[in-house]
């Protein structure tokens, strides 16, 4: 069963990120245990445009990968038992290729598919595109940490 049009208020329940690092504006489709399709509106008001090639506005590739990882995190939270007990942390990116830039005015479409999901880690295949053209693609590996263990580190 696919959920549609998950808006920012609900996204913030799943992701701990906040401005300026929340990079998912809307979930368009989600199939728990399988895949997600999410949207990021790239605007000229983004703070990174002030210092990242200020004369030629390009969204940093690392933030494109982060946006895909955030969408993947939402997918994982919808795919595991007791998601409120886990914390999704990016561990590794592999085979990432950047095909074209993302610029202000673009709508970055992010997709992620679960390749492997275990108790303590997951492997996702992700992609970002604009108008059907691939911007970036690659594999994302994330650790699933227990929130209780993180709270005990103080």
PDB file of C-alpha atoms in Angstrom:
ATOM      1  CA  UNK A   1       0.000   0.000   0.000  1.00  0.00           C
ATOM      2  CA  UNK A   2       1.488   3.338  -1.030  1.00  0.00           C
ATOM      3  CA  UNK A   3       0.993   6.529   0.946  1.00  0.00           C
ATOM      4  CA  UNK A   4       0.820   9.721  -1.069  1.00  0.00           C
ATOM      5  CA  UNK A   5       1.665  13.352  -0.466  1.00  0.00           C
ATOM      6  CA  UNK A   6       3.258  13.306   2.939  1.00  0.00           C
ATOM      7  CA  UNK A   7       3.770  16.961   3.787  1.00  0.00           C
ATOM      8  CA  UNK A   8       6.572  18.677   5.684  1.00  0.00           C
ATOM      9  CA  UNK A   9       4.896  18.547   9.124  1.00  0.00           C
ATOM     10  CA  UNK A  10       4.836  14.753   9.052  1.00  0.00           C
ATOM     11  CA  UNK A  11       8.312  14.534   7.472  1.00  0.00           C
ATOM     12  CA  UNK A  12       9.635  16.421  10.503  1.00  0.00           C
ATOM     13  CA  UNK A  13       8.263  13.683  12.762  1.00  0.00           C
ATOM     14  CA  UNK A  14      10.609  11.200  11.085  1.00  0.00           C
ATOM     15  CA  UNK A  15      13.703  13.301  10.375  1.00  0.00           C
ATOM     16  CA  UNK A  16      15.613  15.139  13.112  1.00  0.00           C
ATOM     17  CA  UNK A  17      16.951  17.652  10.558  1.00  0.00           C
ATOM     18  CA  UNK A  18      15.785  21.256  10.591  1.00  0.00           C
ATOM     19  CA  UNK A  19      16.555  24.355   8.541  1.00  0.00           C
ATOM     20  CA  UNK A  20      18.934  24.645   6.771  1.00  0.00           C
ATOM     21  CA  UNK A  21      19.605  20.883   6.647  1.00  0.00           C
ATOM     22  CA  UNK A  22      16.133  19.478   6.119  1.00  0.00           C
ATOM     23  CA  UNK A  23      16.322  18.638   2.408  1.00  0.00           C
ATOM     24  CA  UNK A  24      13.027  16.828   1.785  1.00  0.00           C
ATOM     25  CA  UNK A  25       9.986  19.001   1.093  1.00  0.00           C
ATOM     26  CA  UNK A  26       7.407  16.332   0.307  1.00  0.00           C
ATOM     27  CA  UNK A  27       6.971  12.578  -0.039  1.00  0.00           C
ATOM     28  CA  UNK A  28       5.090  11.780  -3.225  1.00  0.00           C
ATOM     29  CA  UNK A  29       4.928   8.014  -2.853  1.00  0.00           C
ATOM     30  CA  UNK A  30       6.136   5.432  -0.389  1.00  0.00           C
ATOM     31  CA  UNK A  31       5.973   1.655  -0.446  1.00  0.00           C
ATOM     32  CA  UNK A  32       7.221   0.459   2.964  1.00  0.00           C
ATOM     33  CA  UNK A  33       9.928  -2.152   2.629  1.00  0.00           C
ATOM     34  CA  UNK A  34      10.474  -1.226  -1.026  1.00  0.00           C
ATOM     35  CA  UNK A  35      10.804   2.346  -2.296  1.00  0.00           C
ATOM     36  CA  UNK A  36      10.141   6.045  -1.886  1.00  0.00           C
ATOM     37  CA  UNK A  37       9.759   9.032  -4.187  1.00  0.00           C
ATOM     38  CA  UNK A  38      10.359  12.464  -2.643  1.00  0.00           C
ATOM     39  CA  UNK A  39      10.708  16.067  -3.735  1.00  0.00           C
ATOM     40  CA  UNK A  40      13.124  18.904  -2.929  1.00  0.00           C
ATOM     41  CA  UNK A  41      12.474  22.353  -4.365  1.00  0.00           C
ATOM     42  CA  UNK A  42      15.824  23.985  -5.087  1.00  0.00           C
ATOM     43  CA  UNK A  43      15.490  27.733  -4.478  1.00  0.00           C
ATOM     44  CA  UNK A  44      17.930  30.604  -4.834  1.00  0.00           C
ATOM     45  CA  UNK A  45      17.313  31.405  -1.145  1.00  0.00           C
ATOM     46  CA  UNK A  46      19.183  28.278   0.004  1.00  0.00           C
ATOM     47  CA  UNK A  47      22.032  29.365   2.316  1.00  0.00           C
ATOM     48  CA  UNK A  48      24.631  27.205   0.548  1.00  0.00           C
ATOM     49  CA  UNK A  49      24.311  29.271  -2.648  1.00  0.00           C
ATOM     50  CA  UNK A  50      25.966  32.217  -0.854  1.00  0.00           C
ATOM     51  CA  UNK A  51      29.310  30.441  -0.641  1.00  0.00           C
ATOM     52  CA  UNK A  52      29.236  27.504  -3.054  1.00  0.00           C
ATOM     53  CA  UNK A  53      30.178  28.894  -6.461  1.00  0.00           C
ATOM     54  CA  UNK A  54      28.341  32.194  -5.763  1.00  0.00           C
ATOM     55  CA  UNK A  55      28.730  33.360  -9.377  1.00  0.00           C
ATOM     56  CA  UNK A  56      27.274  30.139 -10.828  1.00  0.00           C
ATOM     57  CA  UNK A  57      24.571  28.720  -8.565  1.00  0.00           C
ATOM     58  CA  UNK A  58      24.986  24.920  -8.320  1.00  0.00           C
ATOM     59  CA  UNK A  59      23.560  22.793  -5.526  1.00  0.00           C
ATOM     60  CA  UNK A  60      26.493  21.032  -3.819  1.00  0.00           C
ATOM     61  CA  UNK A  61      26.696  17.362  -4.787  1.00  0.00           C
ATOM     62  CA  UNK A  62      27.145  16.317  -1.178  1.00  0.00           C
ATOM     63  CA  UNK A  63      23.781  17.927  -0.346  1.00  0.00           C
ATOM     64  CA  UNK A  64      22.102  16.153  -3.248  1.00  0.00           C
ATOM     65  CA  UNK A  65      23.337  12.854  -1.804  1.00  0.00           C
ATOM     66  CA  UNK A  66      22.187  13.986   1.662  1.00  0.00           C
ATOM     67  CA  UNK A  67      18.703  14.747   0.276  1.00  0.00           C
ATOM     68  CA  UNK A  68      18.489  11.235  -1.194  1.00  0.00           C
ATOM     69  CA  UNK A  69      19.725   9.772   2.118  1.00  0.00           C
ATOM     70  CA  UNK A  70      17.073  11.710   4.048  1.00  0.00           C
ATOM     71  CA  UNK A  71      14.362  10.354   1.757  1.00  0.00           C
ATOM     72  CA  UNK A  72      15.847   6.882   2.281  1.00  0.00           C
ATOM     73  CA  UNK A  73      15.728   7.422   6.041  1.00  0.00           C
ATOM     74  CA  UNK A  74      12.005   8.129   5.869  1.00  0.00           C
ATOM     75  CA  UNK A  75      11.564   4.938   3.840  1.00  0.00           C
ATOM     76  CA  UNK A  76      13.488   2.905   6.408  1.00  0.00           C
ATOM     77  CA  UNK A  77      11.469   4.361   9.298  1.00  0.00           C
ATOM     78  CA  UNK A  78       8.309   3.256   7.486  1.00  0.00           C
ATOM     79  CA  UNK A  79       9.812  -0.210   6.917  1.00  0.00           C
ATOM     80  CA  UNK A  80      11.006  -1.266  10.378  1.00  0.00           C
ATOM     81  CA  UNK A  81       9.353  -2.376  13.566  1.00  0.00           C
ATOM     82  CA  UNK A  82       9.380   0.242  16.359  1.00  0.00           C
ATOM     83  CA  UNK A  83      10.941   3.067  14.322  1.00  0.00           C
ATOM     84  CA  UNK A  84      10.787   5.436  17.308  1.00  0.00           C
ATOM     85  CA  UNK A  85      13.541   3.347  18.962  1.00  0.00           C
ATOM     86  CA  UNK A  86      16.010   3.718  16.058  1.00  0.00           C
ATOM     87  CA  UNK A  87      18.181   6.511  14.674  1.00  0.00           C
ATOM     88  CA  UNK A  88      19.199   6.412  10.978  1.00  0.00           C
ATOM     89  CA  UNK A  89      22.825   7.537  10.438  1.00  0.00           C
ATOM     90  CA  UNK A  90      24.608   7.754   7.089  1.00  0.00           C
ATOM     91  CA  UNK A  91      27.634   5.440   7.210  1.00  0.00           C
ATOM     92  CA  UNK A  92      28.932   5.163   3.670  1.00  0.00           C
ATOM     93  CA  UNK A  93      28.214   6.145   0.095  1.00  0.00           C
ATOM     94  CA  UNK A  94      29.387   4.025  -2.807  1.00  0.00           C
ATOM     95  CA  UNK A  95      29.462   4.274  -6.576  1.00  0.00           C
ATOM     96  CA  UNK A  96      28.057   7.805  -6.566  1.00  0.00           C
ATOM     97  CA  UNK A  97      28.048   9.497  -9.940  1.00  0.00           C
ATOM     98  CA  UNK A  98      27.037  13.061 -10.673  1.00  0.00           C
ATOM     99  CA  UNK A  99      25.533  13.462 -14.133  1.00  0.00           C
ATOM    100  CA  UNK A 100      24.354  17.088 -14.288  1.00  0.00           C
ATOM    101  CA  UNK A 101      23.969  20.050 -11.915  1.00  0.00           C
ATOM    102  CA  UNK A 102      20.906  21.035  -9.907  1.00  0.00           C
ATOM    103  CA  UNK A 103      20.247  24.787  -9.972  1.00  0.00           C
ATOM    104  CA  UNK A 104      17.716  27.228  -8.495  1.00  0.00           C
ATOM    105  CA  UNK A 105      14.258  26.628  -9.900  1.00  0.00           C
ATOM    106  CA  UNK A 106      14.782  22.881 -10.244  1.00  0.00           C
ATOM    107  CA  UNK A 107      12.590  20.318  -8.568  1.00  0.00           C
ATOM    108  CA  UNK A 108      14.895  17.573  -7.383  1.00  0.00           C
ATOM    109  CA  UNK A 109      13.090  14.226  -7.513  1.00  0.00           C
ATOM    110  CA  UNK A 110      14.687  11.714  -5.157  1.00  0.00           C
ATOM    111  CA  UNK A 111      14.069   7.994  -5.243  1.00  0.00           C
ATOM    112  CA  UNK A 112      15.440   5.302  -2.989  1.00  0.00           C
ATOM    113  CA  UNK A 113      14.994   1.538  -2.988  1.00  0.00           C
ATOM    114  CA  UNK A 114      15.816  -0.843  -0.181  1.00  0.00           C
ATOM    115  CA  UNK A 115      18.377  -3.391  -1.359  1.00  0.00           C
ATOM    116  CA  UNK A 116      19.063  -4.900   2.081  1.00  0.00           C
ATOM    117  CA  UNK A 117      17.547  -4.115   5.470  1.00  0.00           C
ATOM    118  CA  UNK A 118      18.922  -5.686   8.640  1.00  0.00           C
ATOM    119  CA  UNK A 119      18.503  -4.841  12.317  1.00  0.00           C
ATOM    120  CA  UNK A 120      21.607  -2.611  12.482  1.00  0.00           C
ATOM    121  CA  UNK A 121      22.159  -1.414   8.910  1.00  0.00           C
ATOM    122  CA  UNK A 122      20.590  -0.962   5.529  1.00  0.00           C
ATOM    123  CA  UNK A 123      21.706  -0.639   1.932  1.00  0.00           C
ATOM    124  CA  UNK A 124      19.752   1.678  -0.338  1.00  0.00           C
ATOM    125  CA  UNK A 125      20.051   2.404  -4.036  1.00  0.00           C
ATOM    126  CA  UNK A 126      19.270   6.065  -4.599  1.00  0.00           C
ATOM    127  CA  UNK A 127      18.875   8.556  -7.382  1.00  0.00           C
ATOM    128  CA  UNK A 128      18.133  12.260  -7.825  1.00  0.00           C
ATOM    129  CA  UNK A 129      16.772  13.639 -11.070  1.00  0.00           C
ATOM    130  CA  UNK A 130      15.411  16.852 -12.566  1.00  0.00           C
ATOM    131  CA  UNK A 131      12.836  16.746 -15.360  1.00  0.00           C
ATOM    132  CA  UNK A 132      13.599  13.059 -15.935  1.00  0.00           C
ATOM    133  CA  UNK A 133      17.379  13.605 -16.256  1.00  0.00           C
ATOM    134  CA  UNK A 134      19.586  11.911 -13.687  1.00  0.00           C
ATOM    135  CA  UNK A 135      21.487  14.390 -11.517  1.00  0.00           C
ATOM    136  CA  UNK A 136      23.146  11.859  -9.193  1.00  0.00           C
ATOM    137  CA  UNK A 137      22.908   8.172  -8.364  1.00  0.00           C
ATOM    138  CA  UNK A 138      24.617   5.731  -6.067  1.00  0.00           C
ATOM    139  CA  UNK A 139      24.395   3.432  -3.069  1.00  0.00           C
ATOM    140  CA  UNK A 140      23.820   4.568   0.495  1.00  0.00           C
ATOM    141  CA  UNK A 141      24.682   2.493   3.528  1.00  0.00           C
ATOM    142  CA  UNK A 142      23.275   3.602   6.865  1.00  0.00           C
ATOM    143  CA  UNK A 143      23.551   2.374  10.422  1.00  0.00           C
ATOM    144  CA  UNK A 144      20.445   1.929  12.514  1.00  0.00           C
ATOM    145  CA  UNK A 145      21.405   2.894  16.033  1.00  0.00           C
ATOM    146  CA  UNK A 146      19.240   2.443  19.094  1.00  0.00           C
ATOM    147  CA  UNK A 147      18.174   5.842  20.437  1.00  0.00           C
ATOM    148  CA  UNK A 148      18.443   4.537  24.001  1.00  0.00           C
ATOM    149  CA  UNK A 149      22.143   3.762  23.482  1.00  0.00           C
ATOM    150  CA  UNK A 150      22.745   7.247  22.072  1.00  0.00           C
ATOM    151  CA  UNK A 151      21.057   8.820  25.098  1.00  0.00           C
ATOM    152  CA  UNK A 152      23.392   6.890  27.423  1.00  0.00           C
ATOM    153  CA  UNK A 153      26.567   8.320  25.845  1.00  0.00           C
ATOM    154  CA  UNK A 154      26.489  11.510  27.952  1.00  0.00           C
TER     155      UNK A 154
END
